[in-house]
Coordinates of C-alpha atoms in Angstrom, one line a residue:
M1 CA 65.3 -22.3 45.5
K2 CA 68.0 -23.8 47.5
K3 CA 71.0 -23.1 48.2
I4 CA 74.1 -25.4 48.4
Y5 CA 77.3 -23.2 50.1
P6 CA 78.6 -22.9 52.6
L7 CA 75.3 -24.9 54.2
L8 CA 73.7 -29.1 54.1
L9 CA 70.8 -29.7 52.6
T10 CA 68.5 -32.7 51.8
F11 CA 66.5 -33.2 48.9
A12 CA 63.6 -35.1 47.7
A13 CA 65.0 -35.6 44.5
G14 CA 68.2 -35.4 42.6
S15 CA 70.3 -36.1 39.1
I16 CA 71.8 -39.4 39.1
F17 CA 75.6 -39.2 37.5
S18 CA 76.8 -41.8 34.7
L19 CA 80.1 -43.7 36.4
S20 CA 83.7 -42.1 35.3
A21 CA 87.0 -41.8 36.4
Q22 CA 85.8 -38.7 38.5
Q23 CA 83.2 -40.8 40.3
L24 CA 83.8 -43.5 42.9
P25 CA 84.1 -47.0 41.3
N26 CA 80.6 -49.2 41.6
N27 CA 78.3 -46.0 42.7
G28 CA 74.8 -47.1 42.6
F29 CA 76.2 -50.7 44.2
E30 CA 74.9 -52.6 41.3
N31 CA 77.7 -54.7 40.1
E32 CA 78.0 -58.1 41.1
W33 CA 78.6 -58.5 45.4
S34 CA 81.3 -61.2 46.2
N35 CA 81.7 -62.5 49.3
C36 CA 82.8 -60.5 51.8
T37 CA 86.1 -62.2 53.7
P38 CA 87.0 -59.9 56.7
W39 CA 90.6 -58.9 57.1
T40 CA 92.3 -60.0 60.9
S41 CA 95.9 -59.9 61.2
K42 CA 95.7 -63.7 61.5
N43 CA 94.9 -63.6 57.6
N44 CA 91.5 -64.5 57.8
T45 CA 89.9 -66.7 55.1
A46 CA 86.7 -67.8 55.7
S47 CA 83.8 -65.4 54.4
Q48 CA 80.5 -63.7 56.4
G49 CA 78.1 -62.4 53.9
T50 CA 78.4 -60.2 51.4
T51 CA 79.6 -56.3 49.5
P52 CA 79.0 -54.5 46.6
A53 CA 83.5 -54.3 46.1
P54 CA 85.8 -52.6 45.9
W55 CA 83.3 -50.9 49.0
N56 CA 84.7 -53.0 52.0
V57 CA 82.1 -54.1 54.8
S58 CA 82.2 -54.3 59.1
N59 CA 80.8 -58.1 59.0
T60 CA 83.1 -60.2 61.2
V61 CA 84.0 -63.5 61.7
G62 CA 84.8 -62.5 65.1
T63 CA 87.3 -66.2 67.4
G64 CA 85.7 -69.6 66.8
T65 CA 82.0 -69.7 67.4
F66 CA 81.7 -66.2 68.5
G67 CA 82.1 -63.3 66.6
K68 CA 80.5 -64.2 63.6
T69 CA 78.2 -61.0 62.4
T70 CA 76.4 -59.9 58.9
I71 CA 76.0 -56.1 59.2
A72 CA 75.7 -55.5 56.1
S73 CA 72.2 -56.5 53.3
K74 CA 71.7 -55.8 49.8
V75 CA 68.1 -54.2 49.7
A76 CA 66.2 -52.4 46.6
G77 CA 67.3 -49.7 45.9
H78 CA 66.6 -45.7 44.9
T79 CA 67.0 -46.2 41.4
G80 CA 68.6 -49.8 40.6
S81 CA 68.0 -52.9 42.1
N82 CA 70.1 -53.2 44.8
A83 CA 72.0 -50.7 47.4
V84 CA 72.9 -51.0 51.0
E85 CA 71.5 -51.2 53.8
L86 CA 73.8 -51.4 56.9
K87 CA 72.0 -52.6 60.8
A88 CA 74.4 -53.2 64.0
E89 CA 73.3 -56.3 65.5
S90 CA 73.7 -56.9 69.2
Q91 CA 76.2 -60.5 70.3
T92 CA 76.3 -62.1 73.3
G93 CA 77.1 -59.7 76.4
N94 CA 75.0 -56.8 75.2
N95 CA 77.9 -55.9 72.8
N96 CA 76.8 -53.8 69.7
I97 CA 78.4 -54.9 66.7
P98 CA 79.0 -51.2 64.4
A99 CA 77.6 -50.5 61.2
Y100 CA 79.4 -48.6 58.4
M101 CA 81.1 -49.5 55.5
S102 CA 84.1 -47.9 52.7
L103 CA 86.3 -47.8 50.1
G104 CA 89.5 -49.0 53.0
T105 CA 89.5 -52.0 54.9
A106 CA 87.6 -52.8 57.8
W107 CA 88.8 -54.1 60.9
A108 CA 88.4 -54.6 64.2
T109 CA 89.7 -55.8 67.4
A110 CA 88.6 -57.1 70.8
K111 CA 89.3 -58.9 73.6
A112 CA 86.9 -61.2 74.9
T113 CA 85.5 -63.7 77.9
L114 CA 83.8 -66.7 77.7
T115 CA 80.4 -65.0 79.0
G116 CA 81.1 -62.6 75.6
S117 CA 81.8 -59.4 77.3
K118 CA 84.6 -58.0 75.5
S119 CA 87.2 -54.8 76.5
Q120 CA 90.6 -53.4 74.6
E121 CA 88.0 -52.1 71.3
D122 CA 89.1 -50.9 69.1
G123 CA 88.6 -50.6 65.2
G124 CA 87.7 -48.5 62.1
T125 CA 89.9 -48.1 58.3
F126 CA 92.8 -48.2 56.8
G127 CA 93.5 -47.6 53.2
G128 CA 91.5 -46.7 50.4
T129 CA 91.3 -45.5 47.1
S130 CA 93.9 -44.2 44.2
F131 CA 91.7 -40.9 43.2
A132 CA 93.4 -37.6 41.6
Y133 CA 90.6 -35.3 41.5
R134 CA 89.1 -32.6 43.7
P135 CA 85.3 -32.9 44.2
D136 CA 83.1 -30.7 45.7
A137 CA 80.2 -33.0 48.0
V138 CA 79.4 -35.8 48.2
S139 CA 76.1 -36.5 47.0
F140 CA 73.9 -39.7 48.5
Y141 CA 70.5 -40.7 49.1
Y142 CA 69.1 -42.3 52.2
K143 CA 67.3 -43.3 55.2
R144 CA 66.5 -44.0 58.0
S145 CA 64.6 -45.1 61.0
G146 CA 64.4 -47.2 64.3
S147 CA 62.7 -46.8 67.4
T148 CA 66.4 -46.2 69.0
I149 CA 68.3 -43.3 65.7
S150 CA 67.1 -40.7 68.4
Q151 CA 70.2 -42.2 70.5
E152 CA 72.7 -41.7 68.1
N153 CA 73.4 -40.2 64.6
A154 CA 74.8 -41.4 61.8
T155 CA 78.0 -40.9 60.2
V156 CA 79.9 -39.6 56.9
V157 CA 83.3 -39.0 57.3
V158 CA 84.9 -38.4 53.9
Y159 CA 89.2 -37.3 53.4
A160 CA 91.7 -36.9 50.5
W161 CA 95.6 -37.2 51.1
K162 CA 99.4 -38.0 49.4
G163 CA 101.5 -40.5 50.9
S164 CA 100.8 -42.1 53.8
T165 CA 100.7 -42.9 57.6
S166 CA 102.3 -45.8 59.0
Q167 CA 101.3 -47.1 62.5
A168 CA 103.4 -50.0 64.3
D169 CA 102.2 -52.9 67.0
V170 CA 98.3 -52.3 66.3
P171 CA 96.2 -55.9 67.7
G172 CA 94.2 -56.4 64.2
N173 CA 91.5 -59.4 65.4
I174 CA 89.6 -60.6 68.3
Y175 CA 90.6 -63.5 70.7
V176 CA 89.5 -65.2 73.5
N177 CA 91.9 -63.9 76.7
I178 CA 92.3 -67.6 78.0
G179 CA 95.5 -68.7 76.0
G180 CA 95.6 -66.1 73.4
S181 CA 96.3 -63.1 72.0
A182 CA 96.1 -59.9 69.8
S183 CA 98.6 -60.5 65.8
K184 CA 100.1 -57.3 66.1
T185 CA 100.9 -56.1 62.8
T186 CA 101.6 -52.4 61.6
M187 CA 98.9 -50.8 59.8
T188 CA 99.0 -48.1 57.0
D189 CA 97.3 -45.1 56.3
R190 CA 94.9 -45.8 59.3
D191 CA 92.1 -44.0 59.7
R192 CA 93.1 -41.9 62.5
N193 CA 96.0 -41.4 61.7
I194 CA 95.4 -39.8 58.8
L195 CA 93.1 -36.8 60.3
G196 CA 95.3 -36.7 63.1
M197 CA 93.7 -38.4 65.7
E198 CA 94.4 -40.5 68.9
T199 CA 94.5 -44.4 68.6
S200 CA 93.4 -45.9 71.9
Q201 CA 95.6 -49.0 70.7
G202 CA 98.6 -49.8 67.9
G203 CA 102.6 -47.4 68.7
A204 CA 103.9 -45.3 67.5
V205 CA 102.8 -43.1 63.8
T206 CA 105.2 -42.4 61.3
K207 CA 104.4 -40.2 58.3
S208 CA 106.2 -40.2 54.8
S209 CA 107.2 -37.0 53.8
D210 CA 104.9 -36.1 51.6
F211 CA 102.3 -36.8 53.7
E212 CA 99.7 -34.4 53.5
L213 CA 96.1 -33.9 54.5
I214 CA 93.9 -32.0 52.3
A215 CA 90.8 -32.7 52.9
S216 CA 88.5 -34.1 55.7
T217 CA 85.0 -33.6 56.3
T218 CA 82.9 -35.5 59.5
H219 CA 79.1 -35.4 58.8
Y220 CA 76.0 -36.6 61.6
I221 CA 72.9 -37.4 60.7
S222 CA 69.5 -37.2 62.8
G223 CA 66.7 -38.4 63.1
E224 CA 64.2 -40.6 60.8
Q225 CA 64.0 -41.1 57.4
T226 CA 61.4 -43.1 56.0
D227 CA 61.4 -41.9 52.2
W228 CA 64.0 -42.0 49.8
A229 CA 66.1 -38.1 50.5
N230 CA 69.1 -36.5 49.1
L231 CA 71.6 -35.6 51.1
I232 CA 74.9 -33.1 49.4
V233 CA 77.9 -33.4 51.9
P234 CA 80.4 -30.2 50.8
I235 CA 83.9 -31.6 51.3
D236 CA 86.5 -29.1 54.0
Y237 CA 90.4 -28.7 51.6
K238 CA 92.8 -27.8 53.6
S239 CA 95.7 -28.0 51.1
T240 CA 95.2 -26.5 46.8
A241 CA 97.3 -29.9 45.9
T242 CA 96.0 -33.0 44.2
P243 CA 94.8 -35.6 46.6
E244 CA 96.6 -38.9 45.5
K245 CA 94.2 -40.9 47.5
F246 CA 90.4 -41.2 48.7
N247 CA 88.1 -42.7 51.2
V248 CA 84.0 -42.8 52.1
I249 CA 82.5 -44.6 55.2
F250 CA 79.2 -44.5 56.2
A251 CA 78.4 -45.4 59.3
A252 CA 74.7 -46.4 60.9
G253 CA 76.4 -44.7 64.1
D254 CA 78.8 -43.0 66.1
Y255 CA 81.9 -44.0 63.5
F256 CA 84.4 -42.7 66.2
A257 CA 83.1 -44.1 69.2
S258 CA 84.7 -47.8 70.9
S259 CA 81.4 -49.0 69.6
P260 CA 77.6 -48.6 69.3
A261 CA 75.0 -47.4 71.6
T262 CA 72.5 -48.6 69.6
N263 CA 71.6 -51.4 67.3
G264 CA 68.8 -52.3 64.5
N265 CA 68.4 -48.9 63.4
P266 CA 68.3 -49.9 59.6
F267 CA 71.0 -47.3 58.2
T268 CA 70.4 -47.2 53.9
I269 CA 72.4 -45.8 51.1
D270 CA 72.3 -45.5 47.6
D271 CA 73.6 -43.8 44.2
V272 CA 77.2 -42.1 45.9
T273 CA 78.0 -39.2 43.4
L274 CA 81.3 -37.1 43.5
V275 CA 80.1 -33.3 42.8
Y276 CA 81.8 -30.7 40.8
F277 CA 80.5 -27.1 41.7
S278 CA 80.3 -25.3 38.3
R279 CA 78.4 -22.6 40.7
L280 CA 78.5 -19.3 42.4
A281 CA 78.4 -18.3 45.5
T282 CA 78.1 -14.6 45.2
I283 CA 77.2 -11.9 42.5
K284 CA 78.4 -8.1 43.8
I285 CA 78.2 -5.1 41.7
N286 CA 79.9 -1.8 43.3
G287 CA 79.8 -4.5 46.1
A288 CA 75.6 -4.4 46.5
E289 CA 74.6 -8.8 45.9
I290 CA 72.4 -9.0 43.5
D291 CA 68.8 -8.3 44.3
G292 CA 67.0 -11.7 45.1
F293 CA 70.9 -14.3 43.8
D294 CA 69.9 -17.9 43.3
N295 CA 73.1 -20.2 42.4
D296 CA 70.5 -21.4 40.6
I297 CA 68.7 -18.7 39.4
F298 CA 71.6 -18.3 35.5
S299 CA 69.2 -14.7 34.6
Y300 CA 68.4 -11.2 35.8
T301 CA 67.8 -8.1 35.2
V302 CA 69.3 -4.8 37.3
N303 CA 68.2 -1.6 37.2
G304 CA 71.0 1.0 36.3
E305 CA 73.9 1.3 33.4
M306 CA 75.6 -1.1 33.3
P307 CA 78.9 -0.3 35.2
D308 CA 82.9 -1.5 34.6
E309 CA 84.5 -4.6 34.6
S310 CA 85.9 -3.9 38.4
A311 CA 82.5 -3.2 39.9
F312 CA 81.6 -6.9 39.4
A313 CA 82.8 -8.7 42.5
F314 CA 81.9 -12.6 41.8
T315 CA 83.4 -15.7 43.9
C316 CA 82.1 -19.5 42.8
L317 CA 80.4 -21.9 45.3
S318 CA 83.9 -24.9 44.8
N319 CA 85.5 -25.1 48.3
S320 CA 88.0 -27.6 46.7
G321 CA 89.0 -24.1 43.9
S322 CA 88.5 -26.1 41.0
S323 CA 86.0 -23.7 40.0
E324 CA 87.1 -20.5 37.4
A325 CA 85.0 -18.1 36.8
T326 CA 85.5 -15.6 33.8
L327 CA 83.8 -12.5 33.6
S328 CA 82.4 -11.0 29.3
L329 CA 80.5 -7.5 29.6
D330 CA 79.0 -7.1 26.2
K331 CA 78.6 -3.4 26.1
K332 CA 76.6 -2.8 23.1
N333 CA 74.2 -5.1 24.3
H334 CA 73.8 -4.1 27.5
V335 CA 74.5 -7.4 28.7
A336 CA 76.9 -8.5 31.0
T337 CA 78.0 -12.8 31.7
I338 CA 79.4 -14.5 34.2
T339 CA 80.5 -18.3 32.4
V340 CA 81.9 -20.6 35.6
T341 CA 83.1 -23.6 34.5
N342 CA 86.1 -26.4 36.8
S343 CA 88.8 -27.8 35.9
N344 CA 88.4 -31.5 37.1
A345 CA 87.6 -32.6 33.4
G346 CA 84.6 -34.1 32.7
G347 CA 82.9 -33.8 36.7
T348 CA 79.8 -32.7 36.5
D349 CA 78.0 -30.2 38.8
I350 CA 74.4 -31.6 40.5
D351 CA 72.3 -31.0 37.4
G352 CA 75.0 -33.3 35.1
Q353 CA 76.1 -30.1 33.7
A354 CA 79.9 -29.4 33.1
T355 CA 79.3 -25.3 33.2
H356 CA 76.9 -22.9 33.6
T357 CA 76.2 -19.3 32.9
Y358 CA 75.0 -16.0 34.8
T359 CA 73.6 -12.8 32.9
I360 CA 72.3 -9.9 33.6
K361 CA 71.2 -7.7 32.0
F362 CA 71.0 -3.7 32.2
K363 CA 69.3 -0.3 31.3
P364 CA 70.7 0.7 28.2
Q365 CA 73.2 3.6 29.5
A366 CA 71.7 7.7 29.3
T367 CA 72.9 8.7 26.9
T368 CA 73.2 13.3 26.0
Q369 CA 73.4 13.0 22.1
P370 CA 70.1 15.2 20.6
T371 CA 67.3 12.6 19.3
Q372 CA 65.7 13.9 15.3
T373 CA 62.4 13.2 14.6
H374 CA 63.0 13.2 10.6
M375 CA 59.8 13.0 8.0
Y376 CA 59.4 11.2 5.1
S377 CA 56.4 12.1 2.2
G378 CA 55.3 9.5 -0.2
D379 CA 52.7 7.2 -0.8
L380 CA 51.0 4.5 1.2
S381 CA 49.5 1.1 -0.6
I382 CA 46.2 -0.9 1.0
D383 CA 45.7 -4.1 1.2
L384 CA 42.1 -4.6 3.0
L385 CA 40.4 -8.2 1.4
G386 CA 41.6 -7.8 -1.5
D387 CA 40.9 -3.7 -2.4
A388 CA 43.6 -2.0 -2.7
M389 CA 44.4 1.8 -2.2
V390 CA 47.0 3.8 -2.5
Q391 CA 47.1 7.7 -1.1
D392 CA 49.6 10.1 0.0
A393 CA 51.5 10.7 3.3
I394 CA 53.6 11.0 5.7
V395 CA 56.0 9.5 8.2
Y396 CA 57.4 10.1 11.2
I397 CA 60.4 8.5 12.6
T398 CA 61.9 9.8 15.6
D399 CA 65.8 8.5 16.5
N400 CA 66.5 8.1 20.4
G401 CA 70.0 7.7 20.1
D402 CA 70.1 4.6 21.8
G403 CA 69.3 2.0 18.9
T404 CA 65.3 2.7 19.4
C405 CA 63.0 5.1 17.6
S406 CA 59.7 6.3 17.7
F407 CA 57.4 5.8 14.7
L408 CA 54.1 8.1 13.5
L409 CA 51.7 7.7 11.0
P410 CA 49.3 10.5 10.9
D411 CA 46.0 10.4 10.3
F412 CA 45.7 6.9 9.2
A413 CA 42.3 6.5 6.4
L414 CA 39.9 3.4 4.9
D415 CA 38.0 3.4 2.6
L416 CA 34.4 1.6 3.7
G417 CA 32.5 1.8 1.3
D418 CA 31.7 5.2 1.3
G419 CA 35.0 7.4 0.9
P420 CA 38.0 7.5 3.0
V421 CA 37.8 7.7 7.0
T422 CA 40.0 9.1 8.7
I423 CA 40.7 5.5 11.7
G424 CA 43.5 7.4 13.8
D425 CA 47.6 7.8 13.9
I426 CA 49.2 4.7 14.0
K427 CA 52.8 5.3 16.1
V428 CA 54.7 2.6 18.0
E429 CA 57.7 3.1 20.6
N430 CA 61.0 1.9 21.0
V431 CA 61.6 0.8 17.0
T432 CA 64.6 -0.8 17.4
I433 CA 67.0 0.2 14.6
S434 CA 70.4 -1.9 13.2
E435 CA 73.1 -0.5 11.4
N436 CA 74.0 -2.3 8.3
A437 CA 77.3 -2.8 7.3
D438 CA 76.6 -1.0 4.0
G439 CA 75.2 2.5 5.4
S440 CA 71.2 1.2 5.7
K441 CA 69.1 1.2 8.4
T442 CA 66.2 -1.7 9.1
Y443 CA 63.3 -0.8 11.7
T444 CA 61.6 -3.9 13.8
G445 CA 59.1 -3.4 16.5
S446 CA 55.4 -4.2 17.0
V447 CA 52.6 -2.7 18.8
K448 CA 49.6 -4.3 20.2
G449 CA 46.4 -3.0 21.4
L450 CA 46.4 -0.5 19.5
E451 CA 43.2 2.3 19.4
L452 CA 42.0 3.1 16.7
L453 CA 38.9 5.2 16.0
D454 CA 38.5 6.4 19.4
G455 CA 38.4 3.2 20.8
E456 CA 36.2 0.9 18.7
I457 CA 38.7 -0.5 17.0
I458 CA 41.8 -2.4 18.6
A459 CA 44.6 -3.0 16.7
D460 CA 47.7 -4.9 17.2
V461 CA 50.7 -3.5 13.9
E462 CA 54.5 -5.2 12.9
I463 CA 56.4 -2.7 11.3
N464 CA 59.9 -3.8 9.3
G465 CA 61.5 -1.6 7.4
E466 CA 64.3 0.2 5.1
E467 CA 65.8 3.3 4.7
R468 CA 68.5 3.4 2.1
D469 CA 69.9 6.3 0.4
G470 CA 66.9 8.8 2.4
R471 CA 64.7 5.9 0.9
L472 CA 62.3 4.3 3.4
T473 CA 60.5 1.5 3.0
M474 CA 57.4 0.2 5.8
S475 CA 55.7 -2.7 6.1
L476 CA 53.1 -2.4 8.7
P477 CA 50.0 -4.5 8.6
V478 CA 47.5 -3.8 10.9
I479 CA 45.3 -7.0 13.0
W480 CA 42.6 -6.6 13.6
E481 CA 39.6 -9.0 14.7
G482 CA 41.8 -11.4 12.8
I483 CA 42.1 -10.1 9.6
T484 CA 45.3 -8.4 8.2
I485 CA 45.6 -4.6 6.7
D486 CA 48.7 -4.5 4.5
V487 CA 49.8 -1.6 4.7
L488 CA 53.4 -0.2 2.9
F489 CA 54.6 3.2 2.7
N490 CA 57.5 4.3 0.0
G491 CA 58.5 7.8 0.3
D492 CA 62.3 9.5 0.6
L493 CA 63.5 11.6 3.4
D494 CA 61.9 15.5 3.5
V495 CA 64.9 17.7 3.9
A496 CA 62.9 20.6 4.1
G497 CA 61.2 18.9 6.8
V498 CA 61.5 17.8 10.4
E499 CA 65.5 18.7 11.3
S500 CA 67.1 17.2 14.1
V501 CA 66.1 17.9 17.2
G502 CA 67.6 18.6 21.6
T503 CA 66.5 16.3 23.4
D504 CA 65.6 19.6 26.0
N505 CA 61.5 19.3 25.9
A506 CA 60.9 21.9 28.3
N507 CA 62.8 24.9 26.3
A508 CA 62.2 23.2 23.4
P509 CA 60.5 25.8 21.2
V510 CA 57.2 25.0 19.6
E511 CA 56.3 24.6 15.4
Y512 CA 53.9 23.9 12.8
Y513 CA 54.1 21.7 10.0
N514 CA 51.0 21.1 8.3
L515 CA 50.3 17.8 7.0
N516 CA 52.8 18.1 3.7
G517 CA 55.7 18.7 6.0
I518 CA 55.7 22.6 5.7
R519 CA 56.9 24.5 8.4
I520 CA 54.3 27.1 9.7
D521 CA 54.4 30.2 10.8
A522 CA 52.9 30.3 14.0
S523 CA 51.4 33.6 13.3
S524 CA 49.8 32.3 9.9
L525 CA 48.0 29.0 10.9
T526 CA 44.5 28.4 9.5
P527 CA 42.2 26.1 10.7
G528 CA 43.3 22.6 9.2
I529 CA 45.2 20.1 11.0
Y530 CA 48.5 20.7 11.3
V531 CA 51.6 17.9 13.0
V532 CA 53.5 20.2 16.4
R533 CA 56.9 19.6 17.2
K534 CA 57.9 20.4 21.2
G535 CA 61.3 18.7 21.3
T536 CA 61.3 15.4 20.5
E537 CA 57.4 15.3 21.2
V538 CA 55.3 15.5 17.8
K539 CA 51.2 15.9 18.1
K540 CA 48.9 17.0 15.6
V541 CA 46.5 19.3 16.9
L542 CA 43.2 20.8 15.6
V543 CA 43.2 24.3 15.2
K544 CA 39.4 25.9 15.2

């Protein structure tokens, strides 16, 4: 199974989230693509290519006939009709135009010559989108190919912040050095300023009093991926504050390089979604992690008794701190449940769920209570293919003291046409006892593959019964090769029969009872069949 935290994983398939306030706009790029009007500090109004608004791509208009470049194309999507293909392009003078897209504004500057070479290159993104949630990761589908992709990695940059930054004197257009100059501007929320990185061009950087970088992640993607693959990139949080702004950048090359090392290597992106984890990263009991724990497995069985609440320790998968887990102990049924939710209302995990519950089953507590064996005397009604018969019978119920009991009907007999024939004992272990509000008890249980008639009959038996005020009614149909033998016992507790016994079988005395439940002194035994009890063990013996 997949482990997400703290690693980055790729998947062949995954869930696509519906668009909501907790998600980024036009994250599947299915909305209308509008004309791309690249921003410049000289107030450019010319368009170059199209962009899946409000995402912005790094198409350029250059200067004059130089530098007009389209690096983003609409191509077939992973699930829908559209995806974004980013591909760096080469210009005159071997200048590679970087290919990237973001929710901010793309910009570029350079001093060009008449031969097409460039210098003083700079650029990137400023601004982002308003956003007030704390997602744990960004999930997207991508493909990557090209003959030179081994020379440069693609880049994913994610960051969240509040307040603002401002940098003076940032050149924001491409110009020819003969008679031209860059127009400088004051740039708000430039990516490098927010991330605390140096800039090659631009003046002093100031920050508002409430500025805070809340989260940032830069992840590089290497290698070829010709089929759609899913990548989940966890976001690294540096603060517990709530963001005001958010940005995601996808680049076909090294985004923070001054210019791409290569060109012509397509990097295609689709289905960009934000993930809000509601799963656990670890579960420990008494300091030891549960054997085989996986954050995508939600049911466990522990070979031991359920401890107190203080023995449990667990951490949430969420790296944003938005997940919380609550522990509930069901001591009666020996089950612990840990429910994980995410405080980002409406935010969902990679499977589209907002809540996950882990269930841990423990063994019932060992009990020091004495077990009890009770005998009931009465009638056994048997219906075999419409032939009814009634016979005297006794049954024994041994209470195990843990909410279960053992049921024994010795010497079950059937009249198959030539008189009664003893088929064998019907014994069912681990019968569930339910205590009812009115003081009565109900019994449910079953056994499969019960051997009768020295193994010639292999049958299944189900038990459903009720004991009220010492009166026991027990239905125990015997199912054999598709034939159901309806068996019904009605009887009363025999107080002179088997009484309360202790759990120490090894040192318990041996007691003998006849088939009517009357205790017989061992020295007075005559040849015949007797019920022998030693502690909690009850069995039949033949005395010759």
